[in-house]
Amino acid sequence: MNQTEPVAITGLGCICAAGDTVDACMEALFRGDRAPAPPVRFRTTHPNPFPVFEIKGFADRPGLLRTSALGLQAAHEALADAGLNQDALDGLRVGVCVGTTVGSAMNDEAFCRAYRAGEDPDLAPIDCILSSNPADVIAREFGFTGPCQTVVNACSSGTDVIGLGASWIASDICDLVVVGGADELGRITYNGFIALKIADETPCKPFDAHRKGLNLGEGAAILILESERSRHQRQCKARAFMLGYGSACDAYHQTAPKPDGEGLKRAIAEALACHDTPASAVAFVNAHGTGTPDNDRVESHALASVLPGVPFFSTKGYTGHTLGAAGAIEAVFTVACLEQGRIPGNAGFTTPDPTLGALPVCEPMNVAGTIALSESLAFGGNNAVVLLGRGERS
Amino acid sequence: MDTKTKLKKALADELNLPELTGEGYNDDAALFGEGLGLDSLDAVELVIVIQKHFGIEIKDMDEGKTAFTSINTLAAYIDKRLSA
Amino acid sequence: MTRITVQGIGVFGGFGTGVQAFVHALESRPVPPSVQPIPTGHGPMDLAAFRADLTPLEALVPARTLRRMDSFSKMALLGAHLALTDAGIEPANQAGLGLIIASGFGATTTTTYALLDSIARDGDVCTSPIHFANSMHNTCAANISLQIGATGPNLTVSQFHLSVPSALLTARQWLLEGRVERVLFGAVDELSDLIGYLWLRQRGEVNHGPMRPLATGEESAIPGEGAAFFVLSARDEATPGYCTLENVSTGRRPGLVKGDSELLILGADGRREFGAAYAAAAEGAEVACFTPHYGSMPPGPAFDMAAAALMLREKRAFASPEHSTCDFRASLLSPGAPITVDRMTCLTLACEQGFGRIELGRL
C-alpha cells in the first residue's frame, strides 16, 4: 500500500450487550461484567437454548430493521462525540461505509414462510428491508451526499469498512466518512451457527482449553474518520489515528480458517507496512477470538509468530460475536483502551490450552504503548486488520 | 428400505452426490478426503441429515468422525444407535 | 497517476453468454425475454424476464466443484471464468488477485427456499449448515477465490441498484493505492422466484417487451438476471485491453454534475419512477442506452460499462434499441458510426436521488 498520512478518528459510538454507549461498554469491560442468556427476542425450539448477548431495552424504530436502528444510534453518539451538529455536517462531503451480515438480506422469515405457503403476504417487511440498507439509512438521517457502501464481508465487515473509509479520506473523496458495523440477533443466524457446530451451550470461552464455540451477540459501532483539513478548520482533536489496514483471503475453505493462518499474517503485514510500523511498536492486539476451536487456534499461532509477546485479548466474552458489527465494536474498544492506557481481561479464559500458540491476557492491565491492532477473521477466508494509534485527547 | 439404501439416498439428495446411488459405488470407500472429497462443512451437514432422516442426534463430533468413515461404517453406526 | 485498464470482460444474461454474444446482441435487436411462471398467492403468474443460462459453466469446471454451490455462486463463478479467460489469464493460482463482488440482493434463492425450508420443515435443530453458509452474501466471493486461488483482498458490497458504482469506487482505490495490481470485479444478481414475485407485487403489470427506456414517461421495465465481470489492471499489461477506467463517483444528487464526458450511457431501465430524472440528466447530451438487451437489475451498470468498453475498443457505435421512442431532447448515437469520443460515462440513477457515474476512456 502506498504511504498516506494517518487518518484521524474524531468520534466514536457503540451499542451492544455490554452497554449502550462507548463509556458504558468500557466500564463493563473493566468491571468484567457479562451476562449471556437464552434469547428473548425470538423463539427457539432448541431443547437447551444457547446463550446470546442481547441488547436489553433498545427501542426499535418502526419501518426500520433493528440492525439499521442500532447503526443509527451508534452514528448519533459518534457524531456528537466528534462535536458535529447538523449545521457543521451540511457543509462537508460525507461518505458512509457500514458492514453487516443480515442488514441487507431478503430473509424476513414470516414473509417468506407465508409466501412459500401459497399466500400473498403483506409487503411491509420487504419494504422495511429495502429501506433499511444500513449505509443508506445513516446517509438519509443526516442528509449525507457522499458515497454509500454497505460491506457484506461476513464477520470481517466491521474491520474492512475502517480501511475502506480511510482510503476515501486519504484520496480526498470525502471530508468525513462515517464507518462502522451493525447486526441484530436473529433466529436464522442463531440456528445457522448452532448447525455449524461452532456455538457454545455455555458462556463462550475465547482461547480457553475448554472452548466449544461462540455466543452470538448484536450491536453496532461507528467511528468518524475525518480529513486533516476539516478537523483543523474546526479545531477538533483526534481521538485516534488510523495507521494501517490490511486484508487478505485464505482461498482455502468456505467456512473454516486456513490452519497455518497465512492469510491473517499477510493482512497483519500489510497493515504494519502502511506506515512502516515495526511489530515491536504494537502495544496490544484486540483479537477476533470467537471461542471456536479452529479460530482461536489459528489466530493464537499467527499472533505468536508475527507479534510474539504482544498482549492480546478477545472482547467477545463481553459482547458475544456481533458478526458484521464485531470489527467496528472492537476497533472502538481498541481506541478507548489506547486512550485509557489499559486493556481488559479476556472474559471466559481460565484454563490454558497447550495447543495454542500463545495465551491471552487474563486480568485488566496497564499498557504504555501508543499503537494497537484489531483484527477480524471471517467466513470465506477473509482476514482484516486495522492498526490504530493513540490520539491527541488523552 | 434398509438403512444403507435409505442412507445413500438421503446423502445423494442432501449433499448432491448422485454417484452414491449409481451402480458400482464402493460402500467401503472413504467419504472424506481422497474418497468422495467431503470436508468439515459436509460433516456438520451429515449430522443434520442423520438427525432428520433417522432421528439420531450426534452430539459429539469426534464420535461422528469414526462413524463417518464410509457408507458401511455409517450405516452400521445408525443401526447400532437405532437398536440401542 | 496510475492508469487503470479494463483487460477482460465476462458477461452473460438474457442475450446469451460471453462477449461475442453480447456484441451480437448489441448489433441487432434485443433477444426477447422468456416467460416463466412465478408462484403467487393466486397460483402461478407468468413473468417475462431476461434469464441467464448456467449450462456453459459445466464445461468450464468439474461437476464436483459445483456440488455445494447454489445458483447464485454458480452465476458469479461463470462470470469470473469468462472475464479471466477473456483477459488471457488462467483461472487458477491467482495469488494476490483482488476480488470485489457487487450484488443487490445476494443469494435469495438459497435464503428464501433451501435455508428457510430446512428450518420450517424440520425445526431449528435441523437448520442446514450448508444452506446457511450459502446464504451469506459473500459466499460467492469465497467460492471464486477458492476456485481461482485469489488470495488478495476480497470484498462484497451490497447497495441495491448502486452496488456497482459503490463497489467499483473501492476497486479503483485499491488499484490506485497499489494494494493490488489487478482486481477481478464482478456484478451479479439472480432472478429468484422471490425477486420475481416481488416484481409482480410491486410493479403490477407484466411487460412482455420491448423495453422502451428512452420513453422516460412510460413504464416498460422487464427484470433481468446475470453477471458482468471485469479484469481491472494497474499493470503494464502485454495486451492493450478495452479501455481505461478514468473515474467512479457515487452519492446523492448535489454531487451529480453533467461533466465533460462526450457520451452518456444511460442506465435507464424502463422503471418510470426514474424516467424524469434520466431525461433531466441527459437533456441535450449525446446518449445511448442498452438496457433492453439485459433488463432491469442491480448489476445493470456493469453491463452498461461492458457496452461502453466494447464501443471504446472497437471504435464503433451500437444503436440504442427502441431509440425512436426517446421523449426528451438528446442526440442519440447512430448505429455503426465511428466512435470519435475519448470518454464515456455510464450514469445510474437510484432512489432518494442516488447516482453513480462510471467514466471510461479510450486507450
PDB file of C-alpha atoms in Angstrom, chain A residues 1-2 4 43-47 101 103-109 111-113 115-116 118-123 126-127 129-133 135-137 139-140 143-156 160 163-164 166-168 170-171 173 187-193 195-196 245-255 262 266 270 323 378-382, chain C residues 2 38-43 68 96 103-106 108 111-117 119-121 123-130 132-139 141-143 145-146 148-160 162 165-170 172-179 193-198 201-202 248 250-255 351-352 355:
ATOM      1  CA  MET A   1       0.000   0.000   0.000  1.00  0.00           C
ATOM      2  CA  ASN A   2       1.201   3.495  -0.771  1.00  0.00           C
ATOM      3  CA  THR A   4      -0.583   8.080   3.040  1.00  0.00           C
ATOM      4  CA  ARG A  43     -38.414 -18.210  19.968  1.00  0.00           C
ATOM      5  CA  THR A  44     -36.323 -21.279  19.513  1.00  0.00           C
ATOM      6  CA  THR A  45     -37.166 -24.956  19.573  1.00  0.00           C
ATOM      7  CA  HIS A  46     -33.633 -25.947  20.559  1.00  0.00           C
ATOM      8  CA  PRO A  47     -34.047 -28.151  23.635  1.00  0.00           C
ATOM      9  CA  THR A 101     -24.260  -9.596   7.548  1.00  0.00           C
ATOM     10  CA  GLY A 103     -28.727  -5.924   7.235  1.00  0.00           C
ATOM     11  CA  SER A 104     -29.484  -6.322   3.574  1.00  0.00           C
ATOM     12  CA  ALA A 105     -30.617  -9.915   3.158  1.00  0.00           C
ATOM     13  CA  MET A 106     -34.113 -10.567   1.851  1.00  0.00           C
ATOM     14  CA  ASN A 107     -34.776 -13.049   4.604  1.00  0.00           C
ATOM     15  CA  ASP A 108     -37.799 -11.914   6.539  1.00  0.00           C
ATOM     16  CA  GLU A 109     -38.833 -15.264   7.937  1.00  0.00           C
ATOM     17  CA  PHE A 111     -42.893 -13.132   4.943  1.00  0.00           C
ATOM     18  CA  CYS A 112     -41.013 -15.946   3.214  1.00  0.00           C
ATOM     19  CA  ARG A 113     -42.869 -18.577   5.190  1.00  0.00           C
ATOM     20  CA  TYR A 115     -45.214 -16.749   0.601  1.00  0.00           C
ATOM     21  CA  ARG A 116     -43.970 -20.326   0.497  1.00  0.00           C
ATOM     22  CA  GLY A 118     -49.054 -20.019  -1.040  1.00  0.00           C
ATOM     23  CA  GLU A 119     -50.200 -16.731   0.436  1.00  0.00           C
ATOM     24  CA  ASP A 120     -49.766 -13.185  -0.784  1.00  0.00           C
ATOM     25  CA  PRO A 121     -48.274 -11.709   2.390  1.00  0.00           C
ATOM     26  CA  ASP A 122     -48.247  -8.027   3.216  1.00  0.00           C
ATOM     27  CA  LEU A 123     -45.179  -6.369   1.659  1.00  0.00           C
ATOM     28  CA  ILE A 126     -39.913  -6.309   2.370  1.00  0.00           C
ATOM     29  CA  ASP A 127     -40.385  -2.541   2.201  1.00  0.00           C
ATOM     30  CA  ILE A 129     -35.662  -4.338   4.257  1.00  0.00           C
ATOM     31  CA  LEU A 130     -35.490  -2.254   1.094  1.00  0.00           C
ATOM     32  CA  SER A 131     -35.450   0.967   3.092  1.00  0.00           C
ATOM     33  CA  SER A 132     -33.010  -0.356   5.703  1.00  0.00           C
ATOM     34  CA  ASN A 133     -29.723  -0.601   3.860  1.00  0.00           C
ATOM     35  CA  ALA A 135     -25.323   2.782   4.953  1.00  0.00           C
ATOM     36  CA  ASP A 136     -28.288   4.425   3.221  1.00  0.00           C
ATOM     37  CA  VAL A 137     -30.155   4.770   6.495  1.00  0.00           C
ATOM     38  CA  ALA A 139     -26.913   8.935   4.921  1.00  0.00           C
ATOM     39  CA  ARG A 140     -30.648   9.610   4.824  1.00  0.00           C
ATOM     40  CA  GLY A 143     -28.582  14.191   4.624  1.00  0.00           C
ATOM     41  CA  PHE A 144     -25.111  12.992   3.601  1.00  0.00           C
ATOM     42  CA  THR A 145     -24.335  13.215  -0.117  1.00  0.00           C
ATOM     43  CA  GLY A 146     -21.103  11.248  -0.432  1.00  0.00           C
ATOM     44  CA  PRO A 147     -20.623   7.614  -1.388  1.00  0.00           C
ATOM     45  CA  CYS A 148     -22.534   4.905   0.465  1.00  0.00           C
ATOM     46  CA  GLN A 149     -21.127   1.417   0.752  1.00  0.00           C
ATOM     47  CA  THR A 150     -22.618  -1.476   2.662  1.00  0.00           C
ATOM     48  CA  VAL A 151     -19.944  -4.110   3.080  1.00  0.00           C
ATOM     49  CA  VAL A 152     -21.192  -7.672   3.402  1.00  0.00           C
ATOM     50  CA  ASN A 153     -17.893  -9.450   4.044  1.00  0.00           C
ATOM     51  CA  ALA A 154     -19.421 -11.585   6.797  1.00  0.00           C
ATOM     52  CA  CYS A 155     -17.560 -11.295  10.089  1.00  0.00           C
ATOM     53  CA  SER A 156     -14.692  -9.117   8.890  1.00  0.00           C
ATOM     54  CA  ASP A 160     -12.833  -3.746   6.478  1.00  0.00           C
ATOM     55  CA  GLY A 163      -9.748   0.672   5.973  1.00  0.00           C
ATOM     56  CA  LEU A 164     -12.055   1.385   3.031  1.00  0.00           C
ATOM     57  CA  ALA A 166      -9.840   5.804   5.405  1.00  0.00           C
ATOM     58  CA  SER A 167      -8.985   5.415   1.751  1.00  0.00           C
ATOM     59  CA  TRP A 168     -11.800   7.837   0.801  1.00  0.00           C
ATOM     60  CA  ALA A 170      -6.757   9.863   2.037  1.00  0.00           C
ATOM     61  CA  SER A 171      -7.687  10.377  -1.594  1.00  0.00           C
ATOM     62  CA  ILE A 173     -13.140  11.811  -1.993  1.00  0.00           C
ATOM     63  CA  ARG A 187     -33.268 -16.807  14.531  1.00  0.00           C
ATOM     64  CA  ILE A 188     -31.644 -17.600  11.203  1.00  0.00           C
ATOM     65  CA  THR A 189     -28.086 -16.721  12.194  1.00  0.00           C
ATOM     66  CA  TYR A 190     -28.670 -18.287  15.600  1.00  0.00           C
ATOM     67  CA  ASN A 191     -29.759 -21.561  14.024  1.00  0.00           C
ATOM     68  CA  GLY A 192     -27.031 -21.327  11.403  1.00  0.00           C
ATOM     69  CA  PHE A 193     -24.119 -21.069  13.825  1.00  0.00           C
ATOM     70  CA  ALA A 195     -25.935 -26.038  12.931  1.00  0.00           C
ATOM     71  CA  LEU A 196     -22.320 -25.369  12.023  1.00  0.00           C
ATOM     72  CA  TYR A 245      -5.292  -1.516   7.018  1.00  0.00           C
ATOM     73  CA  GLY A 246      -4.582  -4.935   5.642  1.00  0.00           C
ATOM     74  CA  SER A 247      -6.806  -7.658   4.251  1.00  0.00           C
ATOM     75  CA  ALA A 248      -6.204 -10.985   2.582  1.00  0.00           C
ATOM     76  CA  CYS A 249      -8.176 -14.039   1.611  1.00  0.00           C
ATOM     77  CA  ASP A 250      -7.229 -17.590   2.581  1.00  0.00           C
ATOM     78  CA  ALA A 251      -8.764 -19.077  -0.568  1.00  0.00           C
ATOM     79  CA  TYR A 252      -8.880 -22.233   1.492  1.00  0.00           C
ATOM     80  CA  HIS A 253     -12.402 -23.104   2.655  1.00  0.00           C
ATOM     81  CA  GLN A 254     -15.932 -21.706   2.662  1.00  0.00           C
ATOM     82  CA  THR A 255     -16.289 -21.546   6.435  1.00  0.00           C
ATOM     83  CA  GLU A 262      -1.100 -17.408   6.379  1.00  0.00           C
ATOM     84  CA  ARG A 266      -0.349 -11.283   5.338  1.00  0.00           C
ATOM     85  CA  GLU A 270       0.059  -5.182   5.086  1.00  0.00           C
ATOM     86  CA  LEU A 323     -20.810 -10.604  13.201  1.00  0.00           C
ATOM     87  CA  ALA A 378     -14.498 -14.295   8.509  1.00  0.00           C
ATOM     88  CA  PHE A 379     -16.343 -16.915   6.527  1.00  0.00           C
ATOM     89  CA  GLY A 380     -14.954 -17.081   3.064  1.00  0.00           C
ATOM     90  CA  GLY A 381     -11.434 -16.937   4.456  1.00  0.00           C
ATOM     91  CA  ASN A 382     -11.373 -13.161   4.836  1.00  0.00           C
TER      92      ASN A 382
ATOM     93  CA  THR C   2      -1.710   5.134 -12.143  1.00  0.00           C
ATOM     94  CA  ILE C  38     -43.821 -17.399 -10.733  1.00  0.00           C
ATOM     95  CA  PRO C  39     -45.684 -18.840  -7.748  1.00  0.00           C
ATOM     96  CA  THR C  40     -48.069 -16.345  -6.145  1.00  0.00           C
ATOM     97  CA  GLY C  41     -50.957 -16.474  -3.713  1.00  0.00           C
ATOM     98  CA  HIS C  42     -53.252 -16.659  -6.748  1.00  0.00           C
ATOM     99  CA  GLY C  43     -51.417 -19.538  -8.330  1.00  0.00           C
ATOM    100  CA  ARG C  68     -22.320 -27.449  -2.908  1.00  0.00           C
ATOM    101  CA  GLY C  96      -2.561 -11.660  -4.806  1.00  0.00           C
ATOM    102  CA  SER C 103     -24.764  -7.682  -5.635  1.00  0.00           C
ATOM    103  CA  GLY C 104     -28.067  -6.004  -4.973  1.00  0.00           C
ATOM    104  CA  PHE C 105     -29.840  -8.890  -3.302  1.00  0.00           C
ATOM    105  CA  GLY C 106     -27.393 -11.753  -2.783  1.00  0.00           C
ATOM    106  CA  THR C 108     -32.073 -15.027  -2.466  1.00  0.00           C
ATOM    107  CA  THR C 111     -32.051 -17.830   1.639  1.00  0.00           C
ATOM    108  CA  THR C 112     -35.745 -17.928   0.874  1.00  0.00           C
ATOM    109  CA  TYR C 113     -36.068 -21.526  -0.135  1.00  0.00           C
ATOM    110  CA  ALA C 114     -33.415 -24.001   0.874  1.00  0.00           C
ATOM    111  CA  LEU C 115     -32.444 -22.397   4.177  1.00  0.00           C
ATOM    112  CA  LEU C 116     -35.860 -21.364   5.462  1.00  0.00           C
ATOM    113  CA  ASP C 117     -37.380 -24.621   4.248  1.00  0.00           C
ATOM    114  CA  ILE C 119     -35.870 -24.677   9.373  1.00  0.00           C
ATOM    115  CA  ALA C 120     -39.596 -24.623   8.679  1.00  0.00           C
ATOM    116  CA  ARG C 121     -39.898 -28.295   7.788  1.00  0.00           C
ATOM    117  CA  GLY C 123     -37.352 -27.300  13.144  1.00  0.00           C
ATOM    118  CA  ASP C 124     -34.461 -25.221  14.444  1.00  0.00           C
ATOM    119  CA  VAL C 125     -32.276 -28.227  15.167  1.00  0.00           C
ATOM    120  CA  CYS C 126     -32.363 -29.290  11.505  1.00  0.00           C
ATOM    121  CA  THR C 127     -31.175 -25.983  10.027  1.00  0.00           C
ATOM    122  CA  SER C 128     -28.893 -26.848   7.141  1.00  0.00           C
ATOM    123  CA  PRO C 129     -25.356 -25.563   7.753  1.00  0.00           C
ATOM    124  CA  ILE C 130     -24.544 -25.686   4.039  1.00  0.00           C
ATOM    125  CA  PHE C 132     -26.785 -21.224   5.938  1.00  0.00           C
ATOM    126  CA  ALA C 133     -23.222 -20.805   4.674  1.00  0.00           C
ATOM    127  CA  ASN C 134     -24.520 -20.332   1.121  1.00  0.00           C
ATOM    128  CA  SER C 135     -26.970 -17.670   2.268  1.00  0.00           C
ATOM    129  CA  MET C 136     -24.120 -15.322   3.201  1.00  0.00           C
ATOM    130  CA  HIS C 137     -23.713 -12.503   0.713  1.00  0.00           C
ATOM    131  CA  ASN C 138     -20.003 -13.114   0.372  1.00  0.00           C
ATOM    132  CA  THR C 139     -20.188 -16.852  -0.253  1.00  0.00           C
ATOM    133  CA  ALA C 141     -16.726 -14.361  -3.474  1.00  0.00           C
ATOM    134  CA  ALA C 142     -15.438 -17.148  -1.247  1.00  0.00           C
ATOM    135  CA  ASN C 143     -16.215 -19.745  -3.882  1.00  0.00           C
ATOM    136  CA  SER C 145     -11.397 -17.147  -4.504  1.00  0.00           C
ATOM    137  CA  LEU C 146     -11.249 -20.855  -3.669  1.00  0.00           C
ATOM    138  CA  ILE C 148      -9.070 -19.479  -8.759  1.00  0.00           C
ATOM    139  CA  GLY C 149      -6.751 -19.197  -5.761  1.00  0.00           C
ATOM    140  CA  ALA C 150      -7.307 -15.472  -5.343  1.00  0.00           C
ATOM    141  CA  THR C 151      -5.539 -14.644  -2.075  1.00  0.00           C
ATOM    142  CA  GLY C 152      -5.608 -10.866  -2.311  1.00  0.00           C
ATOM    143  CA  PRO C 153      -8.129  -8.574  -0.644  1.00  0.00           C
ATOM    144  CA  ASN C 154     -11.678  -9.807  -1.039  1.00  0.00           C
ATOM    145  CA  LEU C 155     -14.772  -7.659  -0.727  1.00  0.00           C
ATOM    146  CA  THR C 156     -18.512  -7.955  -1.287  1.00  0.00           C
ATOM    147  CA  VAL C 157     -20.702  -4.873  -1.455  1.00  0.00           C
ATOM    148  CA  SER C 158     -24.497  -4.657  -1.424  1.00  0.00           C
ATOM    149  CA  GLN C 159     -26.017  -1.271  -2.188  1.00  0.00           C
ATOM    150  CA  PHE C 160     -29.111  -2.338  -4.150  1.00  0.00           C
ATOM    151  CA  LEU C 162     -25.961   1.415  -6.713  1.00  0.00           C
ATOM    152  CA  PRO C 165     -20.621   2.141  -8.753  1.00  0.00           C
ATOM    153  CA  SER C 166     -20.186   1.816  -4.985  1.00  0.00           C
ATOM    154  CA  ALA C 167     -18.060  -1.316  -5.234  1.00  0.00           C
ATOM    155  CA  LEU C 168     -16.179  -0.086  -8.303  1.00  0.00           C
ATOM    156  CA  LEU C 169     -15.141   3.004  -6.363  1.00  0.00           C
ATOM    157  CA  THR C 170     -13.277   0.712  -3.979  1.00  0.00           C
ATOM    158  CA  ARG C 172     -10.330   1.793  -8.249  1.00  0.00           C
ATOM    159  CA  GLN C 173      -8.988   2.849  -4.835  1.00  0.00           C
ATOM    160  CA  TRP C 174      -7.215  -0.475  -4.363  1.00  0.00           C
ATOM    161  CA  LEU C 175      -5.526  -0.164  -7.732  1.00  0.00           C
ATOM    162  CA  LEU C 176      -4.556   3.494  -7.251  1.00  0.00           C
ATOM    163  CA  GLU C 177      -3.160   2.781  -3.789  1.00  0.00           C
ATOM    164  CA  GLY C 178      -1.102  -0.084  -5.123  1.00  0.00           C
ATOM    165  CA  ARG C 179      -2.744  -2.581  -2.735  1.00  0.00           C
ATOM    166  CA  ASP C 193     -38.842 -16.722  -7.522  1.00  0.00           C
ATOM    167  CA  LEU C 194     -38.866 -14.340  -4.573  1.00  0.00           C
ATOM    168  CA  ILE C 195     -37.421 -11.445  -6.587  1.00  0.00           C
ATOM    169  CA  GLY C 196     -39.796 -12.273  -9.445  1.00  0.00           C
ATOM    170  CA  TYR C 197     -42.724 -12.380  -7.051  1.00  0.00           C
ATOM    171  CA  LEU C 198     -41.782  -9.039  -5.508  1.00  0.00           C
ATOM    172  CA  ARG C 201     -46.355  -7.400  -6.454  1.00  0.00           C
ATOM    173  CA  GLN C 202     -44.568  -4.085  -6.594  1.00  0.00           C
ATOM    174  CA  VAL C 248     -16.003   6.500 -10.437  1.00  0.00           C
ATOM    175  CA  THR C 250     -21.420   7.916  -6.380  1.00  0.00           C
ATOM    176  CA  GLY C 251     -23.575   9.660  -3.826  1.00  0.00           C
ATOM    177  CA  ARG C 252     -26.715  11.771  -3.784  1.00  0.00           C
ATOM    178  CA  ARG C 253     -27.868  14.412  -6.169  1.00  0.00           C
ATOM    179  CA  PRO C 254     -25.948  17.572  -5.259  1.00  0.00           C
ATOM    180  CA  GLY C 255     -22.771  15.849  -6.424  1.00  0.00           C
ATOM    181  CA  CYS C 351     -33.959   6.177  -5.300  1.00  0.00           C
ATOM    182  CA  GLU C 352     -33.519   9.101  -2.940  1.00  0.00           C
ATOM    183  CA  PHE C 355     -26.436   8.374  -8.540  1.00  0.00           C
TER     184      PHE C 355
END
